[in-house]
XYZ file of N, CA and C in Angstrom:
513
model
N 51.174 56.847 157.948
C 50.131 57.408 158.796
C 48.797 56.723 158.523
N 48.556 56.501 157.235
C 47.319 55.826 156.859
C 47.326 54.391 157.384
N 48.475 53.755 157.310
C 48.584 52.384 157.820
C 48.352 52.347 159.336
N 48.955 53.356 160.009
C 48.786 53.404 161.473
C 47.316 53.579 161.826
N 46.596 54.426 161.085
C 45.173 54.647 161.357
C 44.379 53.374 161.086
N 44.703 52.672 160.002
C 44.015 51.413 159.686
C 44.289 50.360 160.757
N 45.517 50.365 161.245
C 45.874 49.413 162.289
C 45.058 49.671 163.558
N 44.926 50.958 163.911
C 44.130 51.331 165.092
C 42.684 50.883 164.927
N 42.158 51.094 163.726
C 40.768 50.704 163.425
C 40.621 49.199 163.576
N 41.595 48.483 163.026
C 41.542 47.023 163.126
C 41.591 46.573 164.582
N 42.420 47.231 165.383
C 42.506 46.897 166.809
C 41.156 47.126 167.515
N 40.534 48.262 167.175
C 39.228 48.557 167.798
C 38.194 47.486 167.401
N 38.189 47.137 166.149
C 37.238 46.124 165.690
C 37.511 44.783 166.385
N 38.796 44.451 166.552
C 39.175 43.205 167.201
C 38.705 43.214 168.663
N 38.877 44.332 169.350
C 38.455 44.436 170.745
C 36.937 44.257 170.856
N 36.224 44.846 169.918
C 34.762 44.710 169.951
C 34.352 43.254 169.770
N 35.029 42.546 168.896
C 34.678 41.140 168.668
C 35.047 40.283 169.869
N 36.206 40.559 170.463
C 36.653 39.768 171.607
C 35.865 40.076 172.882
N 35.514 41.320 173.048
C 34.829 41.709 174.276
C 33.484 42.307 173.917
N 32.452 41.511 173.933
C 31.139 42.029 173.545
C 30.617 43.054 174.546
N 31.167 43.096 175.732
C 30.705 44.046 176.742
C 31.404 45.389 176.581
N 32.287 45.443 175.621
C 33.035 46.696 175.419
C 32.053 47.788 175.144
N 32.283 48.873 175.720
C 31.338 49.978 175.673
C 31.179 50.486 174.257
N 29.995 50.502 173.744
C 29.714 50.942 172.381
C 30.002 52.429 172.250
N 29.762 53.112 173.290
C 30.028 54.546 173.234
C 31.525 54.796 173.087
N 32.270 54.051 173.846
C 33.726 54.203 173.746
C 34.186 53.791 172.343
N 33.595 52.771 171.826
C 33.951 52.324 170.487
C 33.582 53.394 169.470
N 32.403 53.982 169.655
C 31.974 55.045 168.734
C 32.928 56.230 168.825
N 33.301 56.623 170.049
C 34.245 57.737 170.222
C 35.586 57.391 169.584
N 35.998 56.151 169.772
C 37.256 55.710 169.157
C 37.169 55.765 167.635
N 35.988 55.361 167.158
C 35.784 55.403 165.708
C 35.784 56.833 165.201
N 35.130 57.749 165.928
C 35.139 59.159 165.536
C 36.561 59.716 165.569
N 37.286 59.358 166.629
C 38.679 59.828 166.723
C 39.490 59.273 165.552
N 39.221 57.991 165.258
C 39.928 57.370 164.129
C 39.583 58.080 162.825
N 38.334 58.418 162.622
C 37.904 59.123 161.407
C 38.512 60.522 161.349
N 38.586 61.209 162.488
C 39.175 62.553 162.532
C 40.659 62.465 162.145
N 41.320 61.422 162.686
C 42.733 61.232 162.329
C 42.877 60.985 160.835
N 41.993 60.151 160.302
C 42.050 59.859 158.870
C 41.767 61.104 158.050
N 40.837 61.910 158.512
C 40.521 63.145 157.802
C 41.721 64.101 157.841
N 42.393 64.179 158.995
C 43.583 65.025 159.132
C 44.690 64.528 158.202
N 44.885 63.216 158.169
C 45.888 62.629 157.265
C 45.516 62.930 155.827
N 44.221 62.819 155.517
C 43.770 63.105 154.151
C 44.038 64.567 153.793
N 43.736 65.500 154.701
C 43.998 66.922 154.447
C 45.496 67.146 154.231
N 46.292 66.530 155.117
C 47.759 66.674 154.995
C 48.230 66.132 153.644
N 47.744 64.936 153.281
C 48.124 64.340 151.996
C 47.636 65.182 150.826
N 46.461 65.773 150.966
C 45.904 66.617 149.902
C 46.770 67.859 149.696
N 47.151 68.498 150.824
C 48.012 69.693 150.738
C 49.367 69.304 150.143
N 49.896 68.190 150.629
C 51.184 67.719 150.122
C 51.082 67.407 148.626
N 49.984 66.771 148.239
C 49.761 66.460 146.824
C 49.683 67.750 146.005
N 48.956 68.754 146.492
C 48.858 70.032 145.778
C 50.231 70.692 145.642
N 51.007 70.656 146.740
C 52.355 71.241 146.702
C 53.242 70.500 145.706
N 53.126 69.168 145.679
C 53.916 68.392 144.726
C 53.506 68.698 143.289
N 52.188 68.858 143.058
C 51.721 69.217 141.707
C 52.242 70.595 141.298
N 52.206 71.526 142.268
C 52.699 72.883 141.997
C 54.195 72.827 141.675
N 54.958 72.053 142.463
C 56.404 71.927 142.233
C 56.673 71.248 140.885
N 55.836 70.251 140.557
C 55.983 69.571 139.268
C 55.750 70.562 138.129
N 54.747 71.406 138.248
C 54.469 72.406 137.216
C 55.632 73.389 137.099
N 56.189 73.808 138.256
C 57.338 74.723 138.235
C 58.523 74.071 137.528
N 58.760 72.797 137.864
C 59.873 72.081 137.238
C 59.643 71.894 135.740
N 58.410 71.593 135.352
C 58.105 71.458 133.921
C 58.281 72.783 133.202
N 57.860 73.870 133.844
C 58.031 75.202 133.260
C 59.522 75.522 133.105
N 60.305 75.238 134.155
C 61.748 75.478 134.093
C 62.388 74.610 133.002
N 61.937 73.334 132.933
C 62.455 72.433 131.911
C 62.140 72.973 130.513
N 60.904 73.415 130.304
C 60.516 73.958 128.994
C 61.338 75.203 128.659
N 61.561 76.045 129.677
C 62.372 77.254 129.463
C 63.804 76.865 129.083
N 64.371 75.905 129.821
C 65.730 75.455 129.517
C 65.804 74.791 128.148
N 64.774 74.013 127.801
C 64.751 73.360 126.492
C 64.693 74.407 125.387
N 63.894 75.450 125.603
C 63.797 76.525 124.614
C 65.148 77.242 124.477
N 65.775 77.519 125.625
C 67.082 78.178 125.590
C 68.114 77.290 124.890
N 68.061 75.988 125.169
C 68.984 75.046 124.529
C 68.756 75.016 123.015
N 67.490 74.982 122.603
C 67.184 74.995 121.161
C 67.712 76.264 120.510
N 67.499 77.397 121.193
C 67.987 78.678 120.662
C 69.507 78.655 120.548
N 70.178 78.173 121.605
C 71.637 78.104 121.572
C 72.130 77.165 120.489
N 71.418 76.052 120.287
C 71.804 75.119 119.228
C 71.666 75.764 117.853
N 70.582 76.530 117.667
C 70.406 77.225 116.378
C 71.527 78.251 116.174
N 71.821 79.017 117.242
C 72.896 80.013 117.141
C 74.242 79.341 116.858
N 74.478 78.222 117.547
C 75.723 77.487 117.344
C 75.811 76.967 115.908
N 74.711 76.442 115.401
C 74.704 75.945 114.016
C 74.977 77.086 113.042
N 74.376 78.257 113.306
C 74.605 79.413 112.432
C 76.072 79.837 112.497
N 76.638 79.842 113.708
C 78.044 80.229 113.837
C 78.953 79.216 113.165
N 78.629 77.927 113.311
C 79.442 76.898 112.657
C 79.375 77.051 111.144
N 78.189 77.378 110.634
C 78.045 77.595 109.190
C 78.870 78.808 108.763
N 78.815 79.866 109.565
C 79.581 81.079 109.261
C 81.082 80.772 109.272
N 81.516 79.996 110.280
C 82.930 79.621 110.372
C 83.325 78.787 109.155
N 82.465 77.858 108.769
C 82.759 77.023 107.594
C 82.883 77.893 106.347
N 81.980 78.870 106.199
C 82.051 79.774 105.044
C 83.332 80.598 105.074
N 83.698 81.098 106.274
C 84.924 81.887 106.393
C 86.153 81.039 106.091
N 86.149 79.783 106.568
C 87.274 78.892 106.272
C 87.368 78.629 104.775
N 86.205 78.458 104.132
C 86.192 78.234 102.679
C 86.749 79.458 101.949
N 86.279 80.642 102.366
C 86.780 81.881 101.737
C 88.273 82.040 101.984
N 88.702 81.713 103.205
C 90.116 81.813 103.546
C 90.950 80.884 102.658
N 90.456 79.672 102.463
C 91.174 78.725 101.611
C 91.223 79.241 100.172
N 90.098 79.791 99.693
C 90.081 80.354 98.338
C 91.088 81.494 98.223
N 91.127 82.342 99.256
C 92.084 83.458 99.250
C 93.525 82.940 99.246
N 93.770 81.900 100.044
C 95.119 81.331 100.076
C 95.495 80.768 98.713
N 94.535 80.106 98.055
C 94.814 79.555 96.727
C 95.079 80.674 95.725
N 94.255 81.738 95.805
C 94.489 82.877 94.908
C 95.837 83.523 95.207
N 96.169 83.608 96.493
C 97.451 84.196 96.881
C 98.609 83.360 96.327
N 98.449 82.015 96.377
C 99.493 81.154 95.823
C 99.646 81.399 94.328
N 98.488 81.483 93.644
C 98.516 81.746 92.202
C 99.141 83.106 91.934
N 98.697 84.111 92.711
C 99.251 85.461 92.553
C 100.746 85.475 92.840
N 101.170 84.753 93.879
C 102.590 84.719 94.210
C 103.378 84.050 93.091
N 102.790 83.024 92.483
C 103.458 82.360 91.362
C 103.612 83.358 90.211
N 102.535 84.109 89.954
C 102.608 85.120 88.895
C 103.644 86.179 89.241
N 103.621 86.631 90.504
C 104.566 87.671 90.929
C 105.994 87.157 90.821
N 106.206 85.902 91.233
C 107.550 85.327 91.116
C 107.999 85.316 89.662
N 107.076 84.888 88.778
C 107.399 84.870 87.348
C 107.719 86.264 86.846
N 106.890 87.232 87.263
C 107.123 88.611 86.840
C 108.444 89.134 87.402
N 108.724 88.792 88.674
C 109.987 89.234 89.273
C 111.176 88.616 88.541
N 111.056 87.325 88.178
C 112.136 86.688 87.434
C 112.344 87.406 86.102
N 111.214 87.734 85.430
C 111.312 88.449 84.156
C 111.968 89.814 84.346
N 111.536 90.529 85.402
C 112.103 91.860 85.669
C 113.589 91.744 85.989
N 113.934 90.750 86.824
C 115.342 90.567 87.181
C 116.168 90.227 85.937
N 115.621 89.358 85.101
C 116.330 88.989 83.869
C 116.486 90.210 82.958
N 115.418 91.007 82.851
C 115.478 92.223 82.023
C 116.515 93.189 82.596
N 116.536 93.343 83.914
C 117.522 94.239 84.528
C 118.941 93.703 84.329
N 119.082 92.368 84.445
C 120.398 91.764 84.238
C 120.863 92.027 82.802
N 119.939 91.830 81.851
C 120.275 92.067 80.446
C 120.631 93.539 80.224
N 119.823 94.434 80.801
C 120.093 95.870 80.656
C 121.436 96.220 81.282
N 121.746 95.613 82.428
C 123.020 95.874 83.092
C 124.180 95.368 82.240
N 124.005 94.188 81.652
C 125.052 93.661 80.775
C 125.260 94.580 79.584
N 124.124 95.070 79.015
C 124.237 95.990 77.880
C 124.937 97.275 78.307
N 124.594 97.778 79.484
C 125.251 98.993 79.986
C 126.738 98.748 80.206
N 127.055 97.563 80.764
C 128.468 97.240 80.975
C 129.212 97.158 79.642
N 128.551 96.590 78.623
C 129.173 96.530 77.296
C 129.382 97.941 76.744
N 128.350 98.799 76.934
C 128.472 100.190 76.464
C 129.585 100.912 77.208
N 129.661 100.642 78.531
C 130.718 101.284 79.324
C 132.087 100.805 78.825
N 132.189 99.491 78.560
C 133.450 98.968 78.035
C 133.795 99.627 76.698
N 132.746 99.778 75.832
C 132.979 100.441 74.540
C 133.387 101.895 74.748
N 132.712 102.550 75.688
C 133.068 103.947 75.970
C 134.486 104.044 76.524
N 134.839 103.100 77.415
C 136.194 103.090 77.952
C 137.206 102.908 76.825
N 136.906 101.950 75.925
C 137.816 101.722 74.795
C 137.853 102.961 73.900
N 136.652 103.564 73.693
C 136.579 104.766 72.870
C 137.374 105.893 73.512
N 137.258 106.022 74.840
C 138.012 107.055 75.559
C 139.511 106.798 75.462
N 139.890 105.515 75.587
C 141.307 105.172 75.452
C 141.803 105.548 74.062
N 140.974 105.187 73.052
C 141.355 105.499 71.667
C 141.426 107.012 71.478
N 140.420 107.723 72.030
C 140.393 109.184 71.916
C 141.622 109.776 72.590
N 141.954 109.280 73.796
C 143.138 109.782 74.508
C 144.411 109.474 73.713
N 144.458 108.277 73.152
C 145.619 107.912 72.349
C 145.731 108.823 71.124
N 144.543 109.080 70.476
C 144.561 109.975 69.302
C 144.961 111.386 69.705
N 144.501 111.863 70.853
C 144.890 113.210 71.325
C 146.405 113.272 71.526
N 146.912 112.198 72.159
C 148.359 112.178 72.380
C 149.100 112.193 71.043
N 148.551 111.417 70.086
C 149.177 111.388 68.760
C 149.087 112.763 68.107
N 147.894 113.394 68.239
C 147.701 114.737 67.646
C 148.652 115.711 68.317
N 148.765 115.624 69.654
C 149.678 116.512 70.365
C 151.119 116.282 69.882
N 151.488 115.012 69.724
C 152.844 114.703 69.267
C 153.063 115.251 67.853
N 152.022 115.063 66.970
C 152.169 115.591 65.601
C 152.189 117.109 65.606
N 151.420 117.732 66.517
C 151.451 119.197 66.615
C 152.831 119.652 67.060
N 153.399 118.917 68.013
C 154.750 119.276 68.454
C 155.746 119.120 67.308
N 155.556 117.986 66.557
C 156.450 117.764 65.407
C 156.244 118.872 64.392
N 154.982 119.247 64.156
C 154.673 120.314 63.186
C 155.241 121.635 63.666
N 155.051 121.904 64.973
C 155.599 123.161 65.527
C 157.128 123.153 65.412
N 157.726 122.004 65.721
C 159.182 121.908 65.602
C 159.600 122.113 64.135
N 158.791 121.541 63.202
C 159.105 121.702 61.776
C 158.938 123.150 61.343
N 157.876 123.832 61.891
C 157.644 125.241 61.544
C 158.786 126.075 62.089
N 159.169 125.785 63.326
C 160.266 126.550 63.938
C 161.538 126.285 63.133
N 161.770 125.043 62.741
C 162.969 124.694 61.968
C 162.908 125.368 60.600
N 161.729 125.428 59.995
C 161.591 126.067 58.686
C 161.808 127.559 58.813
N 161.317 128.145 59.895
C 161.509 129.590 60.092
C 162.988 129.872 60.330
N 163.652 129.032 61.056
C 165.075 129.241 61.297
C 165.839 129.083 59.982
N 165.390 128.110 59.231
C 166.057 127.904 57.957
C 165.816 129.105 57.060
N 164.661 129.646 57.083
C 164.365 130.831 56.271
C 165.189 131.994 56.781
N 165.319 132.157 58.044
C 166.154 133.226 58.601
C 167.609 132.987 58.222
N 167.959 131.730 58.338
C 169.345 131.448 57.963
C 169.490 131.719 56.478
N 168.599 131.342 55.639
C 168.689 131.593 54.211
C 168.509 133.072 53.945
N 167.672 133.705 54.671
C 167.484 135.134 54.491
C 168.719 135.854 54.956
N 169.363 135.325 56.032
C 170.586 135.951 56.506
C 171.694 135.698 55.490
N 171.687 134.619 54.757
C 172.675 134.353 53.741
C 172.411 135.229 52.557
N 171.198 135.447 52.247
C 170.849 136.313 51.129
C 171.242 137.726 51.481
N 171.133 138.083 52.682
C 171.492 139.442 53.101
C 173.026 139.532 53.167
N 173.643 138.560 53.420
C 175.081 138.631 53.543
C 175.668 138.484 52.212
């Protein structure tokens, strides 16, 4: 627009130089019209410039707000990453302690199992001894019963013999 106005001005100046009889009044009116056009273009450019400055300020404000939000998010993310790293470290420590504890528990379980196995073997030996003792006791009872029968038979035989001898004495 500014170029077009300058071009018009140049044309008017050229006409004045080429045609000295050109009406000065018409030239003056043309010049005033040209100046009014330039003033209108200047006002338009001024308003446009103000709007662009306002938009630039809005964009800078939005950029600053976004930058602040990004910084805040980065700080929060760093804090969360640190927290995650600490939790992973604690988790690893717990896993290591659990491995150590499991090793201890395994050792203790082996000891308990061995102790139970030994106790079971001892109980089995005692049961075997008791079984043998019971067999011996049963055998002795049978022997005692047999000797009691022999003794009873001997007592009965002695009583019969006494009766027989007593019957002979009576006869």
